[in-house]
Short mmCIF file of C-alpha atoms in Angstrom, two decimals:
data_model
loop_
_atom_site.label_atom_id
_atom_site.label_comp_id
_atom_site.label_asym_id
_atom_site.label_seq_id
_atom_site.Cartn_x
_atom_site.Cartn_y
_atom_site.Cartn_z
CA UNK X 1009 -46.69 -15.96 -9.62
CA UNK X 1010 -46.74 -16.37 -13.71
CA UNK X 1011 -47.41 -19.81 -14.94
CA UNK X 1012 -44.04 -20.61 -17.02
CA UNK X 1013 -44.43 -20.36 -20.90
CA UNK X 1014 -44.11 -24.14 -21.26
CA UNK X 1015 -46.11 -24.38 -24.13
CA UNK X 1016 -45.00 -21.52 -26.27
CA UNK X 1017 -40.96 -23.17 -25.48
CA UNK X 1018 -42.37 -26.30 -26.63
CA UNK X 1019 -43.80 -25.51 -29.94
CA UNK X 1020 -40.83 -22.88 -30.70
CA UNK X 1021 -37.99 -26.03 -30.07
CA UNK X 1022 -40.38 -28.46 -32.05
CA UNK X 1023 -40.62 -26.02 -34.88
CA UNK X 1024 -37.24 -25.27 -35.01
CA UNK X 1025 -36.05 -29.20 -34.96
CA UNK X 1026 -38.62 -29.71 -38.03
CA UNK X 1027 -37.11 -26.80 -39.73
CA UNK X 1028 -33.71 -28.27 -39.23
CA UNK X 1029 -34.69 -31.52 -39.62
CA UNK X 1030 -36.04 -30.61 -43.41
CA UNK X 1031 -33.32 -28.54 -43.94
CA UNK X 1032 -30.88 -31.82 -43.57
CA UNK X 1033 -33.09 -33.57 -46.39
CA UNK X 1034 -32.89 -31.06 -48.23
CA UNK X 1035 -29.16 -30.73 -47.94
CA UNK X 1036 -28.83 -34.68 -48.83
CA UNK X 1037 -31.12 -34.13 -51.58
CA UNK X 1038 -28.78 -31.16 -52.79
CA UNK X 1039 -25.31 -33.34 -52.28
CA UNK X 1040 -24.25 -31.80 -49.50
CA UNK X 1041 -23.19 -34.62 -47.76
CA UNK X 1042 -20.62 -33.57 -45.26
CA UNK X 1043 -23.29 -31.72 -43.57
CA UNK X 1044 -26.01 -33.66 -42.93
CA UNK X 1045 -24.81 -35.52 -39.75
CA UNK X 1046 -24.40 -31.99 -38.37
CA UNK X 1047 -27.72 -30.78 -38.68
CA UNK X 1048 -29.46 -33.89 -38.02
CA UNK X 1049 -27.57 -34.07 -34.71
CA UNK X 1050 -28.76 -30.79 -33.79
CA UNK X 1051 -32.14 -31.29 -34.81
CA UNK X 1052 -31.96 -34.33 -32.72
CA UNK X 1053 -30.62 -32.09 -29.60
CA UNK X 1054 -33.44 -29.70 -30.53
CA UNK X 1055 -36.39 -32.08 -30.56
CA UNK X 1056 -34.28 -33.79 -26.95
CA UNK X 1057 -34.83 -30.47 -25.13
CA UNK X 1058 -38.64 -30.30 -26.42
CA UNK X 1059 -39.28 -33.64 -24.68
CA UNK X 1060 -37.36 -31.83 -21.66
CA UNK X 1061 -39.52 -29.50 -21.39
CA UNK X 1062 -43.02 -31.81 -21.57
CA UNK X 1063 -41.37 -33.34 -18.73
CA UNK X 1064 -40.64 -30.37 -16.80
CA UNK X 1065 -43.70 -29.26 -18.11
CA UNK X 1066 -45.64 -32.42 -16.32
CA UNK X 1067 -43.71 -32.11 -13.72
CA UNK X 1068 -44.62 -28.75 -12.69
CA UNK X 1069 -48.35 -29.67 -13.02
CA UNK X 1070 -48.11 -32.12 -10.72
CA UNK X 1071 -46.48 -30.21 -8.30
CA UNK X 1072 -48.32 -27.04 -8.11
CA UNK X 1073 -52.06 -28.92 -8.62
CA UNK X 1074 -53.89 -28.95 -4.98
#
């Protein structure tokens, strides 16, 4: 059985989060207000199910090591 691609999740949600997470500076930077919350609370989802996945991640490890 494949190993699950825990790593390669884990740095595509992380990247994305940053990416979001600079976008919302840039958007207060800008004046655009309204939507920062928005994309800072998705960011903030984003970078939530990175640290899921370490977990499941450790998890996983632990289970399958003999």
């Amino acid at each position: 059985m494949a190993k699950a691609p825990f790593g390669a999740l884990f740095g595509a949600l992380a990247g994305l989060g940053t990416a979001l997470g600079c976008l919302a500076v840039e958007l207060r930077a800008d004046g655009y207000e309204q939507y920062v919350e928005s994309v800072s609370v998705a960011a903030g989802a984003i970078y939530f199910a990175a640290i899921m996945i370490v977990v499941t991640w450790d998890r996983d490890r632990r289970l399958n090591s003999d």
